[in-house]
PDB file of C-alpha atoms in Angstrom:
ATOM      1  CA  MET O   1     -34.296-104.324  80.166  1.00 62.00           C
ATOM      2  CA  SER O   2     -34.270-101.461  77.659  1.00 62.00           C
ATOM      3  CA  PHE O   3     -33.832-104.039  74.935  1.00 61.00           C
ATOM      4  CA  ALA O   4     -36.960-105.888  76.156  1.00 59.00           C
ATOM      5  CA  LEU O   5     -38.946-102.615  76.177  1.00 58.00           C
ATOM      6  CA  LEU O   6     -37.733-101.897  72.669  1.00 57.00           C
ATOM      7  CA  LEU O   7     -38.906-105.339  71.508  1.00 59.00           C
ATOM      8  CA  ILE O   8     -42.312-104.887  73.140  1.00 70.00           C
ATOM      9  CA  ALA O   9     -42.738-101.422  71.624  1.00 63.00           C
ATOM     10  CA  GLY O  10     -41.797-102.808  68.188  1.00 64.00           C
ATOM     11  CA  ALA O  11     -44.301-105.652  68.531  1.00 65.00           C
ATOM     12  CA  VAL O  12     -47.084-103.259  69.552  1.00 64.00           C
ATOM     13  CA  PHE O  13     -46.243-100.992  66.610  1.00 66.00           C
ATOM     14  CA  ALA O  14     -46.312-103.975  64.200  1.00 66.00           C
ATOM     15  CA  VAL O  15     -49.701-105.183  65.497  1.00 64.00           C
ATOM     16  CA  VAL O  16     -51.222-101.679  65.234  1.00 64.00           C
ATOM     17  CA  ALA O  17     -49.860-101.208  61.715  1.00 65.00           C
ATOM     18  CA  GLN O  18     -51.173-104.611  60.627  1.00 69.00           C
ATOM     19  CA  ARG O  19     -54.657-103.850  61.964  1.00 66.00           C
ATOM     20  CA  ARG O  20     -54.728-100.489  60.183  1.00 64.00           C
ATOM     21  CA  ARG O  21     -53.854-102.190  56.888  1.00 62.00           C
ATOM     22  CA  ALA O  22     -56.603-104.758  57.453  1.00 56.00           C
ATOM     23  CA  VAL O  23     -59.148-101.977  58.041  1.00 54.00           C
ATOM     24  CA  GLU O  24     -57.946 -99.902  55.090  1.00 55.00           C
ATOM     25  CA  THR O  25     -57.798-102.831  52.674  1.00 50.00           C
ATOM     26  CA  PRO O  26     -61.089-103.018  50.802  1.00 55.00           C
ATOM     27  CA  ARG O  27     -62.984-106.249  51.228  1.00 53.00           C
ATOM     28  CA  PRO O  28     -63.624-108.336  48.147  1.00 53.00           C
ATOM     29  CA  GLU O  29     -66.827-107.533  46.298  1.00 56.00           C
ATOM     30  CA  PRO O  30     -69.723-109.947  46.781  1.00 50.00           C
ATOM     31  CA  VAL O  31     -70.239-112.523  44.038  1.00 50.00           C
ATOM     32  CA  PRO O  32     -71.938-110.751  41.133  1.00 55.00           C
ATOM     33  CA  GLU O  33     -75.488-111.690  40.194  1.00 62.00           C
ATOM     34  CA  ARG O  34     -74.227-112.858  36.811  1.00 65.00           C
ATOM     35  CA  ASP O  35     -72.415-115.737  38.515  1.00 75.00           C
ATOM     36  CA  ASP O  36     -75.665-116.737  40.239  1.00 82.00           C
ATOM     37  CA  VAL O  37     -77.531-116.649  36.920  1.00 84.00           C
ATOM     38  CA  ARG O  38     -74.784-118.690  35.242  1.00 87.00           C
ATOM     39  CA  ASN O  39     -74.806-121.268  38.050  1.00 88.00           C
ATOM     40  CA  ASP O  40     -78.593-121.526  37.837  1.00 88.00           C
ATOM     41  CA  ALA O  41     -78.396-122.003  34.062  1.00 88.00           C
ATOM     42  CA  GLU O  42     -75.717-124.691  34.459  1.00 91.00           C
ATOM     43  CA  GLN O  43     -77.919-126.526  36.959  1.00 91.00           C
ATOM     44  CA  TRP O  44     -80.841-126.570  34.500  1.00 89.00           C
ATOM     45  CA  VAL O  45     -78.610-127.981  31.746  1.00 91.00           C
ATOM     46  CA  ASP O  46     -77.171-130.590  34.117  1.00 92.00           C
ATOM     47  CA  ARG O  47     -80.674-131.599  35.197  1.00 90.00           C
ATOM     48  CA  LEU O  48     -81.772-131.972  31.583  1.00 90.00           C
ATOM     49  CA  GLY O  49     -78.692-134.033  30.691  1.00 89.00           C
ATOM     50  CA  ALA O  50     -79.288-136.321  33.677  1.00 90.00           C
ATOM     51  CA  GLY O  51     -82.973-136.631  32.756  1.00 87.00           C
ATOM     52  CA  LEU O  52     -82.080-137.810  29.269  1.00 87.00           C
ATOM     53  CA  SER O  53     -79.494-140.374  30.290  1.00 86.00           C
ATOM     54  CA  GLY O  54     -80.717-143.924  30.308  1.00 84.00           C
ATOM     55  CA  LEU O  55     -83.998-143.293  28.487  1.00 85.00           C
ATOM     56  CA  ASP O  56     -84.545-145.687  25.583  1.00 88.00           C
ATOM     57  CA  PRO O  57     -87.681-145.138  23.503  1.00 86.00           C
ATOM     58  CA  GLY O  58     -87.588-148.631  22.043  1.00 87.00           C
ATOM     59  CA  HIS O  59     -90.246-148.821  19.329  1.00 88.00           C
ATOM     60  CA  ASP O  60     -92.459-146.113  20.830  1.00 85.00           C
ATOM     61  CA  ARG O  61     -92.766-143.320  18.237  1.00 84.00           C
ATOM     62  CA  ALA O  62     -94.141-140.757  20.682  1.00 82.00           C
ATOM     63  CA  ALA O  63     -91.316-141.363  23.153  1.00 85.00           C
ATOM     64  CA  ALA O  64     -88.723-141.281  20.367  1.00 88.00           C
ATOM     65  CA  GLN O  65     -90.014-137.915  19.119  1.00 86.00           C
ATOM     66  CA  ALA O  66     -90.176-136.461  22.628  1.00 86.00           C
ATOM     67  CA  LEU O  67     -86.605-137.641  23.326  1.00 89.00           C
ATOM     68  CA  ALA O  68     -85.402-136.177  20.041  1.00 89.00           C
ATOM     69  CA  ASP O  69     -86.977-132.840  20.964  1.00 88.00           C
ATOM     70  CA  ALA O  70     -85.489-132.990  24.482  1.00 90.00           C
ATOM     71  CA  THR O  71     -82.038-133.813  23.093  1.00 92.00           C
ATOM     72  CA  GLU O  72     -82.249-130.884  20.679  1.00 91.00           C
ATOM     73  CA  ARG O  73     -83.174-128.559  23.565  1.00 91.00           C
ATOM     74  CA  CYS O  74     -80.189-129.893  25.523  1.00 92.00           C
ATOM     75  CA  ARG O  75     -77.806-129.136  22.630  1.00 93.00           C
ATOM     76  CA  THR O  76     -79.296-125.678  22.205  1.00 92.00           C
ATOM     77  CA  ALA O  77     -79.102-124.934  25.936  1.00 93.00           C
ATOM     78  CA  ARG O  78     -75.420-125.961  26.001  1.00 94.00           C
ATOM     79  CA  ALA O  79     -74.694-123.672  23.043  1.00 93.00           C
ATOM     80  CA  GLN O  80     -76.537-120.804  24.749  1.00 92.00           C
ATOM     81  CA  LEU O  81     -74.558-121.475  27.932  1.00 91.00           C
ATOM     82  CA  ALA O  82     -71.278-121.326  26.001  1.00 92.00           C
ATOM     83  CA  ASP O  83     -72.392-118.020  24.419  1.00 91.00           C
ATOM     84  CA  GLY O  84     -73.258-116.539  27.813  1.00 88.00           C
ATOM     85  CA  ARG O  85     -76.996-116.256  27.085  1.00 87.00           C
ATOM     86  CA  TYR O  86     -77.882-117.425  30.582  1.00 86.00           C
ATOM     87  CA  ALA O  87     -81.468-116.132  30.681  1.00 82.00           C
ATOM     88  CA  GLN O  88     -82.345-118.186  27.599  1.00 87.00           C
ATOM     89  CA  VAL O  89     -80.612-121.321  28.879  1.00 88.00           C
ATOM     90  CA  ALA O  90     -83.080-121.899  31.703  1.00 86.00           C
ATOM     91  CA  VAL O  91     -86.093-121.581  29.379  1.00 85.00           C
ATOM     92  CA  THR O  92     -84.595-123.891  26.752  1.00 88.00           C
ATOM     93  CA  ALA O  93     -83.539-126.501  29.311  1.00 90.00           C
ATOM     94  CA  LEU O  94     -86.964-126.351  30.952  1.00 87.00           C
ATOM     95  CA  GLU O  95     -88.591-127.035  27.578  1.00 87.00           C
ATOM     96  CA  GLY O  96     -86.270-130.027  27.209  1.00 90.00           C
ATOM     97  CA  LEU O  97     -87.236-131.282  30.660  1.00 90.00           C
ATOM     98  CA  HIS O  98     -90.916-131.098  29.679  1.00 88.00           C
ATOM     99  CA  TYR O  99     -90.142-133.188  26.575  1.00 88.00           C
ATOM    100  CA  ALA O 100     -88.174-135.705  28.651  1.00 90.00           C
ATOM    101  CA  ARG O 101     -91.119-135.892  31.049  1.00 87.00           C
ATOM    102  CA  ALA O 102     -93.432-136.522  28.092  1.00 85.00           C
ATOM    103  CA  ALA O 103     -91.161-139.339  26.889  1.00 87.00           C
ATOM    104  CA  ARG O 104     -91.259-140.967  30.324  1.00 87.00           C
ATOM    105  CA  THR O 105     -95.040-140.658  30.347  1.00 84.00           C
ATOM    106  CA  ALA O 106     -95.274-142.272  26.880  1.00 83.00           C
ATOM    107  CA  LEU O 107     -93.043-145.106  28.101  1.00 86.00           C
ATOM    108  CA  ARG O 108     -95.317-145.476  31.116  1.00 86.00           C
ATOM    109  CA  LEU O 109     -92.469-144.614  33.491  1.00 87.00           C
ATOM    110  CA  ASP O 110     -92.596-142.321  36.492  1.00 86.00           C
ATOM    111  CA  PRO O 111     -92.573-138.810  34.942  1.00 82.00           C
ATOM    112  CA  GLY O 112     -90.457-137.454  37.794  1.00 82.00           C
ATOM    113  CA  PRO O 113     -91.008-134.391  39.943  1.00 81.00           C
ATOM    114  CA  PRO O 114     -93.302-131.609  38.759  1.00 80.00           C
ATOM    115  CA  LEU O 115     -91.678-128.905  36.651  1.00 79.00           C
ATOM    116  CA  PRO O 116     -92.311-125.175  36.564  1.00 77.00           C
ATOM    117  CA  GLY O 117     -94.676-124.114  33.813  1.00 70.00           C
ATOM    118  CA  LEU O 118     -93.608-122.560  30.540  1.00 66.00           C
ATOM    119  CA  GLY O 119     -96.016-119.656  30.758  1.00 59.00           C
ATOM    120  CA  THR O 120     -98.724-121.504  28.862  1.00 50.00           C
ATOM    121  CA  PRO O 121    -101.925-122.930  30.266  1.00 48.00           C
ATOM    122  CA  ALA O 122    -102.081-126.657  30.832  1.00 47.00           C
ATOM    123  CA  VAL O 123    -104.295-128.655  28.520  1.00 44.00           C
ATOM    124  CA  THR O 124    -107.191-130.304  30.225  1.00 44.00           C
ATOM    125  CA  ALA O 125    -109.086-133.316  28.962  1.00 38.00           C
ATOM    126  CA  HIS O 126    -112.255-131.294  28.308  1.00 43.00           C
ATOM    127  CA  ASP O 127    -110.406-128.889  25.979  1.00 54.00           C
ATOM    128  CA  GLY O 128    -110.212-131.635  23.382  1.00 68.00           C
ATOM    129  CA  ARG O 129    -109.337-129.603  20.292  1.00 69.00           C
ATOM    130  CA  VAL O 130    -107.058-126.793  19.156  1.00 68.00           C
ATOM    131  CA  VAL O 131    -107.498-124.926  15.884  1.00 66.00           C
ATOM    132  CA  ILE O 132    -104.329-123.668  14.193  1.00 63.00           C
ATOM    133  CA  ASP O 133    -104.585-122.042  10.785  1.00 62.00           C
ATOM    134  CA  THR O 134    -108.078-123.490  10.201  1.00 67.00           C
ATOM    135  CA  VAL O 135    -106.882-127.043  10.920  1.00 70.00           C
ATOM    136  CA  THR O 136    -108.314-128.724  14.002  1.00 72.00           C
ATOM    137  CA  TYR O 137    -106.072-130.975  16.082  1.00 72.00           C
ATOM    138  CA  VAL O 138    -107.101-133.332  18.836  1.00 75.00           C
ATOM    139  CA  VAL O 139    -105.296-132.457  22.062  1.00 73.00           C
ATOM    140  CA  SER O 140    -105.130-134.132  25.428  1.00 71.00           C
ATOM    141  CA  ASN O 141    -103.252-133.876  28.686  1.00 67.00           C
ATOM    142  CA  ARG O 142    -102.372-137.584  28.371  1.00 68.00           C
ATOM    143  CA  TRP O 143    -100.749-139.774  25.798  1.00 69.00           C
ATOM    144  CA  ARG O 144    -103.192-141.806  23.715  1.00 70.00           C
ATOM    145  CA  GLU O 145    -103.113-143.632  20.406  1.00 73.00           C
ATOM    146  CA  VAL O 146    -104.961-140.708  18.850  1.00 74.00           C
ATOM    147  CA  THR O 147    -102.635-138.086  20.433  1.00 77.00           C
ATOM    148  CA  PRO O 148     -99.079-139.481  20.163  1.00 81.00           C
ATOM    149  CA  TYR O 149     -97.168-136.181  19.639  1.00 82.00           C
ATOM    150  CA  TYR O 150     -96.096-133.973  22.530  1.00 82.00           C
ATOM    151  CA  TYR O 151     -95.640-130.191  22.344  1.00 81.00           C
ATOM    152  CA  ALA O 152     -94.260-128.410  25.415  1.00 78.00           C
ATOM    153  CA  GLY O 153     -96.264-125.258  24.738  1.00 76.00           C
ATOM    154  CA  GLY O 154     -95.268-121.819  23.550  1.00 74.00           C
ATOM    155  CA  VAL O 155     -96.241-118.887  21.368  1.00 71.00           C
ATOM    156  CA  VAL O 156     -97.119-119.626  17.736  1.00 69.00           C
ATOM    157  CA  GLY O 157     -98.091-116.826  15.392  1.00 64.00           C
ATOM    158  CA  GLY O 158     -98.424-114.449  18.335  1.00 62.00           C
ATOM    159  CA  ARG O 159    -100.888-116.731  20.166  1.00 64.00           C
ATOM    160  CA  ARG O 160    -100.219-118.923  23.166  1.00 66.00           C
ATOM    161  CA  VAL O 161    -100.562-122.602  22.369  1.00 72.00           C
ATOM    162  CA  PRO O 162    -100.872-124.928  25.345  1.00 71.00           C
ATOM    163  CA  GLY O 163     -98.544-127.815  25.965  1.00 76.00           C
ATOM    164  CA  GLY O 164     -99.933-131.307  25.648  1.00 78.00           C
ATOM    165  CA  TRP O 165    -100.322-134.362  23.461  1.00 80.00           C
ATOM    166  CA  TYR O 166    -101.485-133.597  19.902  1.00 80.00           C
ATOM    167  CA  SER O 167    -102.813-135.693  17.036  1.00 79.00           C
ATOM    168  CA  ALA O 168    -100.135-134.391  14.630  1.00 81.00           C
ATOM    169  CA  PRO O 169     -96.760-132.636  14.968  1.00 81.00           C
ATOM    170  CA  TRP O 170     -98.097-129.350  13.564  1.00 75.00           C
ATOM    171  CA  TRP O 171     -95.305-127.289  15.211  1.00 72.00           C
ATOM    172  CA  ALA O 172     -92.648-128.742  12.877  1.00 69.00           C
ATOM    173  CA  ALA O 173     -94.298-127.168   9.840  1.00 64.00           C
ATOM    174  CA  THR O 174     -94.964-123.950  11.758  1.00 60.00           C
ATOM    175  CA  ALA O 175     -91.293-123.679  12.788  1.00 56.00           C
ATOM    176  CA  ALA O 176     -90.196-124.198   9.175  1.00 50.00           C
ATOM    177  CA  LEU O 177     -92.439-121.320   8.045  1.00 47.00           C
ATOM    178  CA  ALA O 178     -91.376-118.956  10.832  1.00 49.00           C
ATOM    179  CA  PRO O 179     -89.197-116.026   9.699  1.00 47.00           C
ATOM    180  CA  ALA O 180     -85.520-116.301  10.622  1.00 44.00           C
ATOM    181  CA  MET O 181     -84.321-113.854  13.264  1.00 39.00           C
TER     182      MET O 181
END
């Protein structure tokens, strides 16, 4: 009987000691915000990669240019992801998704679900023209023969330029003249 009491007392002591250790042991820290930002960035890159797969521009110049721009954004976003520049990844991938959407529109395919804006106003049909460095370009919110080049929108020379379909790829020359950072 004394042996049984000794076993019971030992078991009670072991349970109490184990509970104290569980209370004293610090709980793991919650997942840092950086992991959430990284996961979000990875999802944007994955979405862009999936949006590009299977798209063939054929002989459509506007679609080919938009796909080339989207592919370049995808490469850049992957490089930014590898470098840990997660805040930039989402913006770059979103630009690529806008280009992929433009390619689908040019190919007369379903453009897919709406995308968040890029911080630039949308072009409306009544806007009609944009002046950049004294040159006037025809702009539209739809693809047309006269507006075959798509620009996702952004800041050029300190001014916001809306996304839309343009009569010429003016941004290529502007990017070449921009100072290197």
